[in-house]
């Protein structure tokens, strides 16, 4: 973990403002805290960075947490660095850290999207669905080689945003292509969206 200001990681900076914490995912296994610090500290003062690692092998799990001193700097980092590559060609996926697990498990604001064109990536998903409200997280499901599996998830801050996205986009086409049903060469199905329900 990288920390600044004397090497100690604190939960509240001396200014008394809340820390703005970001989740950074889809990292290459050899991305280090130093690389992330170099990239993110250009935006503003970084309090700490931690690349999450396997407890036994110490190999990167492909994601990190970055704490900024200022929420405005964290927001600027999301706006300017989201979906930028840090090493190689794989783009980083930056989202707000969700410390409340009940928010993720509740199903509120979650939608599942299937029949996506294989060319649609995380950025395209974020850009398309971001028009309907604040996105807490979004992700295209990929195989172990990084190829799209043709479905993804979007988690909105508010259920109303999810409902509006479903209403506006269900049955529509993305990337000017119809999505083909597996095993049926000449039949097409529209984009399919549904609410995610907690189990």
JSON list of C-alpha atoms in Angstrom, two decimals:
[
{"chain": "A", "resi": 1, "resn": "UNK", "atom": "CA", "xyz": [0.00, 0.00, 0.00]},
{"chain": "A", "resi": 2, "resn": "UNK", "atom": "CA", "xyz": [1.25, 3.49, -0.79]},
{"chain": "A", "resi": 3, "resn": "UNK", "atom": "CA", "xyz": [0.49, 6.18, 1.73]},
{"chain": "A", "resi": 4, "resn": "UNK", "atom": "CA", "xyz": [1.44, 9.82, 1.85]},
{"chain": "A", "resi": 5, "resn": "UNK", "atom": "CA", "xyz": [2.02, 12.25, 4.67]},
{"chain": "A", "resi": 6, "resn": "UNK", "atom": "CA", "xyz": [4.34, 10.35, 6.99]},
{"chain": "A", "resi": 7, "resn": "UNK", "atom": "CA", "xyz": [3.51, 6.85, 5.80]},
{"chain": "A", "resi": 8, "resn": "UNK", "atom": "CA", "xyz": [0.36, 6.39, 7.89]},
{"chain": "A", "resi": 9, "resn": "UNK", "atom": "CA", "xyz": [-2.98, 5.73, 6.30]},
{"chain": "A", "resi": 10, "resn": "UNK", "atom": "CA", "xyz": [-5.77, 7.69, 7.93]},
{"chain": "A", "resi": 11, "resn": "UNK", "atom": "CA", "xyz": [-9.52, 7.57, 7.54]},
{"chain": "A", "resi": 12, "resn": "UNK", "atom": "CA", "xyz": [-10.03, 11.35, 7.63]},
{"chain": "A", "resi": 13, "resn": "UNK", "atom": "CA", "xyz": [-7.53, 13.88, 6.34]},
{"chain": "A", "resi": 14, "resn": "UNK", "atom": "CA", "xyz": [-6.47, 16.81, 8.50]},
{"chain": "A", "resi": 15, "resn": "UNK", "atom": "CA", "xyz": [-8.89, 19.07, 6.59]},
{"chain": "A", "resi": 16, "resn": "UNK", "atom": "CA", "xyz": [-11.83, 17.19, 8.13]},
{"chain": "A", "resi": 17, "resn": "UNK", "atom": "CA", "xyz": [-13.33, 16.44, 4.70]},
{"chain": "A", "resi": 18, "resn": "UNK", "atom": "CA", "xyz": [-14.38, 12.88, 3.89]},
{"chain": "A", "resi": 19, "resn": "UNK", "atom": "CA", "xyz": [-11.99, 10.77, 1.86]},
{"chain": "A", "resi": 20, "resn": "UNK", "atom": "CA", "xyz": [-13.06, 10.09, -1.68]},
{"chain": "A", "resi": 21, "resn": "UNK", "atom": "CA", "xyz": [-12.29, 6.43, -2.35]},
{"chain": "A", "resi": 22, "resn": "UNK", "atom": "CA", "xyz": [-12.24, 4.86, -5.80]},
{"chain": "A", "resi": 23, "resn": "UNK", "atom": "CA", "xyz": [-12.26, 1.26, -6.94]},
{"chain": "A", "resi": 24, "resn": "UNK", "atom": "CA", "xyz": [-9.94, 0.70, -9.92]},
{"chain": "A", "resi": 25, "resn": "UNK", "atom": "CA", "xyz": [-10.51, -2.60, -11.69]},
{"chain": "A", "resi": 26, "resn": "UNK", "atom": "CA", "xyz": [-9.43, -4.55, -14.75]},
{"chain": "A", "resi": 27, "resn": "UNK", "atom": "CA", "xyz": [-5.76, -3.98, -13.94]},
{"chain": "A", "resi": 28, "resn": "UNK", "atom": "CA", "xyz": [-2.96, -6.00, -15.50]},
{"chain": "A", "resi": 29, "resn": "UNK", "atom": "CA", "xyz": [-1.38, -8.39, -12.95]},
{"chain": "A", "resi": 30, "resn": "UNK", "atom": "CA", "xyz": [1.90, -6.46, -12.92]},
{"chain": "A", "resi": 31, "resn": "UNK", "atom": "CA", "xyz": [0.41, -3.01, -12.23]},
{"chain": "A", "resi": 32, "resn": "UNK", "atom": "CA", "xyz": [1.92, -1.70, -8.98]},
{"chain": "A", "resi": 33, "resn": "UNK", "atom": "CA", "xyz": [0.98, 0.92, -6.42]},
{"chain": "A", "resi": 34, "resn": "UNK", "atom": "CA", "xyz": [3.82, 3.11, -7.74]},
{"chain": "A", "resi": 35, "resn": "UNK", "atom": "CA", "xyz": [2.37, 3.04, -11.27]},
{"chain": "A", "resi": 36, "resn": "UNK", "atom": "CA", "xyz": [-1.07, 3.95, -9.98]},
{"chain": "A", "resi": 37, "resn": "UNK", "atom": "CA", "xyz": [0.38, 6.72, -7.81]},
{"chain": "A", "resi": 38, "resn": "UNK", "atom": "CA", "xyz": [2.21, 8.19, -10.79]},
{"chain": "A", "resi": 39, "resn": "UNK", "atom": "CA", "xyz": [-1.00, 8.23, -12.85]},
{"chain": "A", "resi": 40, "resn": "UNK", "atom": "CA", "xyz": [-3.51, 9.35, -10.20]},
{"chain": "A", "resi": 41, "resn": "UNK", "atom": "CA", "xyz": [-1.38, 11.89, -8.31]},
{"chain": "A", "resi": 42, "resn": "UNK", "atom": "CA", "xyz": [-1.41, 14.04, -11.46]},
{"chain": "A", "resi": 43, "resn": "UNK", "atom": "CA", "xyz": [-5.08, 14.68, -10.67]},
{"chain": "A", "resi": 44, "resn": "UNK", "atom": "CA", "xyz": [-4.65, 15.72, -7.04]},
{"chain": "A", "resi": 45, "resn": "UNK", "atom": "CA", "xyz": [-3.27, 14.70, -3.63]},
{"chain": "A", "resi": 46, "resn": "UNK", "atom": "CA", "xyz": [-3.53, 10.94, -3.08]},
{"chain": "A", "resi": 47, "resn": "UNK", "atom": "CA", "xyz": [-3.71, 9.72, 0.53]},
{"chain": "A", "resi": 48, "resn": "UNK", "atom": "CA", "xyz": [-3.28, 6.00, -0.12]},
{"chain": "A", "resi": 49, "resn": "UNK", "atom": "CA", "xyz": [-3.26, 3.31, -2.79]},
{"chain": "A", "resi": 50, "resn": "UNK", "atom": "CA", "xyz": [-3.65, -0.42, -2.28]},
{"chain": "A", "resi": 51, "resn": "UNK", "atom": "CA", "xyz": [-3.45, -3.06, -4.97]},
{"chain": "A", "resi": 52, "resn": "UNK", "atom": "CA", "xyz": [-5.37, -6.05, -3.63]},
{"chain": "A", "resi": 53, "resn": "UNK", "atom": "CA", "xyz": [-3.34, -9.26, -3.67]},
{"chain": "A", "resi": 54, "resn": "UNK", "atom": "CA", "xyz": [-3.85, -12.95, -3.04]},
{"chain": "A", "resi": 55, "resn": "UNK", "atom": "CA", "xyz": [-3.00, -13.62, 0.60]},
{"chain": "A", "resi": 56, "resn": "UNK", "atom": "CA", "xyz": [-0.87, -16.68, -0.22]},
{"chain": "A", "resi": 57, "resn": "UNK", "atom": "CA", "xyz": [0.76, -15.95, -3.60]},
{"chain": "A", "resi": 58, "resn": "UNK", "atom": "CA", "xyz": [0.84, -12.14, -3.26]},
{"chain": "A", "resi": 59, "resn": "UNK", "atom": "CA", "xyz": [-0.22, -11.90, -6.91]},
{"chain": "A", "resi": 60, "resn": "UNK", "atom": "CA", "xyz": [-2.44, -9.00, -7.87]},
{"chain": "A", "resi": 61, "resn": "UNK", "atom": "CA", "xyz": [-6.17, -9.71, -7.95]},
{"chain": "A", "resi": 62, "resn": "UNK", "atom": "CA", "xyz": [-6.53, -7.12, -10.73]},
{"chain": "A", "resi": 63, "resn": "UNK", "atom": "CA", "xyz": [-8.05, -4.30, -8.70]},
{"chain": "A", "resi": 64, "resn": "UNK", "atom": "CA", "xyz": [-7.01, -1.53, -6.33]},
{"chain": "A", "resi": 65, "resn": "UNK", "atom": "CA", "xyz": [-8.42, 1.15, -4.04]},
{"chain": "A", "resi": 66, "resn": "UNK", "atom": "CA", "xyz": [-7.28, 4.77, -4.27]},
{"chain": "A", "resi": 67, "resn": "UNK", "atom": "CA", "xyz": [-8.09, 7.36, -1.61]},
{"chain": "A", "resi": 68, "resn": "UNK", "atom": "CA", "xyz": [-7.93, 11.01, -2.58]},
{"chain": "A", "resi": 69, "resn": "UNK", "atom": "CA", "xyz": [-7.86, 13.86, -0.11]},
{"chain": "A", "resi": 70, "resn": "UNK", "atom": "CA", "xyz": [-10.59, 15.68, -2.01]},
{"chain": "A", "resi": 71, "resn": "UNK", "atom": "CA", "xyz": [-13.86, 14.24, -3.33]},
{"chain": "A", "resi": 72, "resn": "UNK", "atom": "CA", "xyz": [-13.56, 16.71, -6.23]},
{"chain": "A", "resi": 73, "resn": "UNK", "atom": "CA", "xyz": [-10.19, 15.20, -7.19]},
{"chain": "A", "resi": 74, "resn": "UNK", "atom": "CA", "xyz": [-11.67, 11.69, -7.06]},
{"chain": "A", "resi": 75, "resn": "UNK", "atom": "CA", "xyz": [-14.50, 12.77, -9.33]},
{"chain": "A", "resi": 76, "resn": "UNK", "atom": "CA", "xyz": [-12.03, 14.41, -11.71]},
{"chain": "A", "resi": 77, "resn": "UNK", "atom": "CA", "xyz": [-9.98, 11.17, -11.75]},
{"chain": "A", "resi": 78, "resn": "UNK", "atom": "CA", "xyz": [-13.11, 9.22, -12.73]},
{"chain": "A", "resi": 79, "resn": "UNK", "atom": "CA", "xyz": [-13.93, 11.71, -15.48]},
{"chain": "A", "resi": 80, "resn": "UNK", "atom": "CA", "xyz": [-10.42, 11.85, -16.97]},
{"chain": "A", "resi": 81, "resn": "UNK", "atom": "CA", "xyz": [-8.86, 8.44, -16.29]},
{"chain": "A", "resi": 82, "resn": "UNK", "atom": "CA", "xyz": [-11.80, 6.03, -16.49]},
{"chain": "A", "resi": 83, "resn": "UNK", "atom": "CA", "xyz": [-11.26, 3.52, -19.30]},
{"chain": "A", "resi": 84, "resn": "UNK", "atom": "CA", "xyz": [-7.69, 4.72, -19.91]},
{"chain": "A", "resi": 85, "resn": "UNK", "atom": "CA", "xyz": [-4.99, 2.04, -20.14]},
{"chain": "A", "resi": 86, "resn": "UNK", "atom": "CA", "xyz": [-2.33, 2.09, -17.45]},
{"chain": "A", "resi": 87, "resn": "UNK", "atom": "CA", "xyz": [-0.09, -0.66, -18.80]},
{"chain": "A", "resi": 88, "resn": "UNK", "atom": "CA", "xyz": [-0.65, -2.37, -22.09]},
{"chain": "A", "resi": 89, "resn": "UNK", "atom": "CA", "xyz": [-3.95, -1.97, -23.87]},
{"chain": "A", "resi": 90, "resn": "UNK", "atom": "CA", "xyz": [-6.43, -3.05, -21.18]},
{"chain": "A", "resi": 91, "resn": "UNK", "atom": "CA", "xyz": [-8.38, -0.01, -19.95]},
{"chain": "A", "resi": 92, "resn": "UNK", "atom": "CA", "xyz": [-8.89, 0.60, -16.23]},
{"chain": "A", "resi": 93, "resn": "UNK", "atom": "CA", "xyz": [-12.46, 0.59, -14.92]},
{"chain": "A", "resi": 94, "resn": "UNK", "atom": "CA", "xyz": [-12.94, 3.21, -12.19]},
{"chain": "A", "resi": 95, "resn": "UNK", "atom": "CA", "xyz": [-15.98, 3.34, -9.93]},
{"chain": "A", "resi": 96, "resn": "UNK", "atom": "CA", "xyz": [-16.84, 4.82, -6.55]},
{"chain": "A", "resi": 97, "resn": "UNK", "atom": "CA", "xyz": [-16.00, 2.47, -3.69]},
{"chain": "A", "resi": 98, "resn": "UNK", "atom": "CA", "xyz": [-19.16, 0.99, -2.19]},
{"chain": "A", "resi": 99, "resn": "UNK", "atom": "CA", "xyz": [-18.47, 0.26, 1.47]},
{"chain": "A", "resi": 100, "resn": "UNK", "atom": "CA", "xyz": [-22.04, -0.75, 2.24]},
{"chain": "A", "resi": 101, "resn": "UNK", "atom": "CA", "xyz": [-22.49, -4.37, 1.05]},
{"chain": "A", "resi": 102, "resn": "UNK", "atom": "CA", "xyz": [-26.26, -4.18, 1.58]},
{"chain": "A", "resi": 103, "resn": "UNK", "atom": "CA", "xyz": [-26.42, -1.58, -1.21]},
{"chain": "A", "resi": 104, "resn": "UNK", "atom": "CA", "xyz": [-24.86, -4.03, -3.67]},
{"chain": "A", "resi": 105, "resn": "UNK", "atom": "CA", "xyz": [-26.95, -6.99, -2.51]},
{"chain": "A", "resi": 106, "resn": "UNK", "atom": "CA", "xyz": [-30.29, -5.15, -2.39]},
{"chain": "A", "resi": 107, "resn": "UNK", "atom": "CA", "xyz": [-30.74, -5.27, -6.17]},
{"chain": "A", "resi": 108, "resn": "UNK", "atom": "CA", "xyz": [-31.95, -1.65, -6.16]},
{"chain": "A", "resi": 109, "resn": "UNK", "atom": "CA", "xyz": [-30.77, 0.09, -9.32]},
{"chain": "A", "resi": 110, "resn": "UNK", "atom": "CA", "xyz": [-29.24, -3.07, -10.84]},
{"chain": "A", "resi": 111, "resn": "UNK", "atom": "CA", "xyz": [-29.96, -4.13, -14.40]},
{"chain": "A", "resi": 112, "resn": "UNK", "atom": "CA", "xyz": [-28.72, -7.07, -16.46]},
{"chain": "A", "resi": 113, "resn": "UNK", "atom": "CA", "xyz": [-28.15, -6.57, -20.17]},
{"chain": "A", "resi": 114, "resn": "UNK", "atom": "CA", "xyz": [-27.84, -9.50, -22.58]},
{"chain": "A", "resi": 115, "resn": "UNK", "atom": "CA", "xyz": [-27.46, -9.95, -26.32]},
{"chain": "A", "resi": 116, "resn": "UNK", "atom": "CA", "xyz": [-24.78, -7.27, -26.49]},
{"chain": "A", "resi": 117, "resn": "UNK", "atom": "CA", "xyz": [-22.61, -7.00, -29.57]},
{"chain": "A", "resi": 118, "resn": "UNK", "atom": "CA", "xyz": [-19.13, -8.39, -28.83]},
{"chain": "A", "resi": 119, "resn": "UNK", "atom": "CA", "xyz": [-17.59, -5.04, -29.79]},
{"chain": "A", "resi": 120, "resn": "UNK", "atom": "CA", "xyz": [-19.33, -3.23, -26.92]},
{"chain": "A", "resi": 121, "resn": "UNK", "atom": "CA", "xyz": [-16.82, -2.70, -24.11]},
{"chain": "A", "resi": 122, "resn": "UNK", "atom": "CA", "xyz": [-17.08, -1.26, -20.59]},
{"chain": "A", "resi": 123, "resn": "UNK", "atom": "CA", "xyz": [-16.68, 2.32, -21.84]},
{"chain": "A", "resi": 124, "resn": "UNK", "atom": "CA", "xyz": [-19.42, 1.96, -24.45]},
{"chain": "A", "resi": 125, "resn": "UNK", "atom": "CA", "xyz": [-21.71, 0.42, -21.83]},
{"chain": "A", "resi": 126, "resn": "UNK", "atom": "CA", "xyz": [-20.94, 3.25, -19.38]},
{"chain": "A", "resi": 127, "resn": "UNK", "atom": "CA", "xyz": [-21.40, 5.97, -22.00]},
{"chain": "A", "resi": 128, "resn": "UNK", "atom": "CA", "xyz": [-24.70, 4.51, -23.23]},
{"chain": "A", "resi": 129, "resn": "UNK", "atom": "CA", "xyz": [-26.29, 3.88, -19.84]},
{"chain": "A", "resi": 130, "resn": "UNK", "atom": "CA", "xyz": [-24.79, 6.95, -18.14]},
{"chain": "A", "resi": 131, "resn": "UNK", "atom": "CA", "xyz": [-27.37, 9.11, -19.91]},
{"chain": "A", "resi": 132, "resn": "UNK", "atom": "CA", "xyz": [-30.04, 7.84, -17.49]},
{"chain": "A", "resi": 133, "resn": "UNK", "atom": "CA", "xyz": [-28.38, 8.62, -14.16]},
{"chain": "A", "resi": 134, "resn": "UNK", "atom": "CA", "xyz": [-25.36, 8.23, -11.93]},
{"chain": "A", "resi": 135, "resn": "UNK", "atom": "CA", "xyz": [-23.75, 4.82, -12.41]},
{"chain": "A", "resi": 136, "resn": "UNK", "atom": "CA", "xyz": [-22.16, 3.22, -9.36]},
{"chain": "A", "resi": 137, "resn": "UNK", "atom": "CA", "xyz": [-20.65, 0.37, -11.37]},
{"chain": "A", "resi": 138, "resn": "UNK", "atom": "CA", "xyz": [-20.90, -1.29, -14.75]},
{"chain": "A", "resi": 139, "resn": "UNK", "atom": "CA", "xyz": [-19.16, -4.23, -16.34]},
{"chain": "A", "resi": 140, "resn": "UNK", "atom": "CA", "xyz": [-19.20, -6.36, -19.46]},
{"chain": "A", "resi": 141, "resn": "UNK", "atom": "CA", "xyz": [-18.68, -10.06, -18.64]},
{"chain": "A", "resi": 142, "resn": "UNK", "atom": "CA", "xyz": [-15.53, -11.38, -20.32]},
{"chain": "A", "resi": 143, "resn": "UNK", "atom": "CA", "xyz": [-13.94, -14.78, -20.77]},
{"chain": "A", "resi": 144, "resn": "UNK", "atom": "CA", "xyz": [-10.44, -15.50, -19.46]},
{"chain": "A", "resi": 145, "resn": "UNK", "atom": "CA", "xyz": [-8.93, -14.03, -22.66]},
{"chain": "A", "resi": 146, "resn": "UNK", "atom": "CA", "xyz": [-10.79, -10.74, -22.24]},
{"chain": "A", "resi": 147, "resn": "UNK", "atom": "CA", "xyz": [-13.39, -11.37, -24.96]},
{"chain": "A", "resi": 148, "resn": "UNK", "atom": "CA", "xyz": [-16.95, -10.22, -24.33]},
{"chain": "A", "resi": 149, "resn": "UNK", "atom": "CA", "xyz": [-19.46, -12.89, -23.39]},
{"chain": "A", "resi": 150, "resn": "UNK", "atom": "CA", "xyz": [-22.28, -10.71, -24.76]},
{"chain": "A", "resi": 151, "resn": "UNK", "atom": "CA", "xyz": [-23.83, -9.59, -21.48]},
{"chain": "A", "resi": 152, "resn": "UNK", "atom": "CA", "xyz": [-23.19, -7.08, -18.74]},
{"chain": "A", "resi": 153, "resn": "UNK", "atom": "CA", "xyz": [-24.44, -5.33, -15.63]},
{"chain": "A", "resi": 154, "resn": "UNK", "atom": "CA", "xyz": [-25.14, -1.72, -14.69]},
{"chain": "A", "resi": 155, "resn": "UNK", "atom": "CA", "xyz": [-25.75, -0.56, -11.11]},
{"chain": "A", "resi": 156, "resn": "UNK", "atom": "CA", "xyz": [-27.37, 2.86, -10.77]},
{"chain": "A", "resi": 157, "resn": "UNK", "atom": "CA", "xyz": [-27.47, 5.03, -7.69]},
{"chain": "A", "resi": 158, "resn": "UNK", "atom": "CA", "xyz": [-31.28, 5.27, -8.01]},
{"chain": "A", "resi": 159, "resn": "UNK", "atom": "CA", "xyz": [-33.90, 2.75, -9.08]},
{"chain": "A", "resi": 160, "resn": "UNK", "atom": "CA", "xyz": [-35.60, 5.44, -11.19]},
{"chain": "A", "resi": 161, "resn": "UNK", "atom": "CA", "xyz": [-32.50, 5.62, -13.40]},
{"chain": "A", "resi": 162, "resn": "UNK", "atom": "CA", "xyz": [-32.55, 1.84, -13.90]},
{"chain": "A", "resi": 163, "resn": "UNK", "atom": "CA", "xyz": [-36.27, 1.93, -14.74]},
{"chain": "A", "resi": 164, "resn": "UNK", "atom": "CA", "xyz": [-35.73, 4.75, -17.24]},
{"chain": "A", "resi": 165, "resn": "UNK", "atom": "CA", "xyz": [-32.82, 2.90, -18.90]},
{"chain": "A", "resi": 166, "resn": "UNK", "atom": "CA", "xyz": [-34.95, -0.24, -19.24]},
{"chain": "A", "resi": 167, "resn": "UNK", "atom": "CA", "xyz": [-37.87, 1.73, -20.65]},
{"chain": "A", "resi": 168, "resn": "UNK", "atom": "CA", "xyz": [-35.72, 3.63, -23.16]},
{"chain": "A", "resi": 169, "resn": "UNK", "atom": "CA", "xyz": [-33.29, 0.91, -24.26]},
{"chain": "A", "resi": 170, "resn": "UNK", "atom": "CA", "xyz": [-35.11, -2.41, -24.00]},
{"chain": "A", "resi": 171, "resn": "UNK", "atom": "CA", "xyz": [-35.47, -3.76, -27.54]},
{"chain": "A", "resi": 172, "resn": "UNK", "atom": "CA", "xyz": [-33.11, -1.17, -29.06]},
{"chain": "A", "resi": 173, "resn": "UNK", "atom": "CA", "xyz": [-29.93, -1.77, -31.00]},
{"chain": "A", "resi": 174, "resn": "UNK", "atom": "CA", "xyz": [-26.45, -0.75, -29.92]},
{"chain": "A", "resi": 175, "resn": "UNK", "atom": "CA", "xyz": [-23.58, -0.13, -32.34]},
{"chain": "A", "resi": 176, "resn": "UNK", "atom": "CA", "xyz": [-26.06, -0.14, -35.23]},
{"chain": "A", "resi": 177, "resn": "UNK", "atom": "CA", "xyz": [-26.11, -3.93, -35.17]},
{"chain": "A", "resi": 178, "resn": "UNK", "atom": "CA", "xyz": [-28.78, -6.41, -34.31]},
{"chain": "A", "resi": 179, "resn": "UNK", "atom": "CA", "xyz": [-27.76, -9.03, -31.82]},
{"chain": "A", "resi": 180, "resn": "UNK", "atom": "CA", "xyz": [-27.81, -12.60, -33.10]},
{"chain": "A", "resi": 181, "resn": "UNK", "atom": "CA", "xyz": [-29.25, -15.51, -31.11]},
{"chain": "A", "resi": 182, "resn": "UNK", "atom": "CA", "xyz": [-26.65, -18.24, -30.61]},
{"chain": "A", "resi": 183, "resn": "UNK", "atom": "CA", "xyz": [-27.30, -21.12, -32.96]},
{"chain": "A", "resi": 184, "resn": "UNK", "atom": "CA", "xyz": [-29.74, -19.22, -35.20]},
{"chain": "A", "resi": 185, "resn": "UNK", "atom": "CA", "xyz": [-27.91, -17.65, -38.11]},
{"chain": "A", "resi": 186, "resn": "UNK", "atom": "CA", "xyz": [-30.78, -15.66, -39.61]},
{"chain": "A", "resi": 187, "resn": "UNK", "atom": "CA", "xyz": [-32.90, -14.65, -36.64]},
{"chain": "A", "resi": 188, "resn": "UNK", "atom": "CA", "xyz": [-32.22, -11.64, -34.51]},
{"chain": "A", "resi": 189, "resn": "UNK", "atom": "CA", "xyz": [-33.22, -10.56, -31.05]},
{"chain": "A", "resi": 190, "resn": "UNK", "atom": "CA", "xyz": [-33.16, -7.08, -29.60]},
{"chain": "A", "resi": 191, "resn": "UNK", "atom": "CA", "xyz": [-31.12, -5.92, -26.66]},
{"chain": "A", "resi": 192, "resn": "UNK", "atom": "CA", "xyz": [-32.67, -7.39, -23.52]},
{"chain": "A", "resi": 193, "resn": "UNK", "atom": "CA", "xyz": [-32.66, -5.62, -20.16]},
{"chain": "A", "resi": 194, "resn": "UNK", "atom": "CA", "xyz": [-34.12, -6.67, -16.86]},
{"chain": "A", "resi": 195, "resn": "UNK", "atom": "CA", "xyz": [-33.92, -5.65, -13.26]},
{"chain": "A", "resi": 196, "resn": "UNK", "atom": "CA", "xyz": [-31.54, -7.63, -11.09]},
{"chain": "A", "resi": 197, "resn": "UNK", "atom": "CA", "xyz": [-33.34, -8.99, -8.06]},
{"chain": "A", "resi": 198, "resn": "UNK", "atom": "CA", "xyz": [-31.44, -9.85, -4.91]},
{"chain": "A", "resi": 199, "resn": "UNK", "atom": "CA", "xyz": [-31.68, -13.50, -3.94]}
]
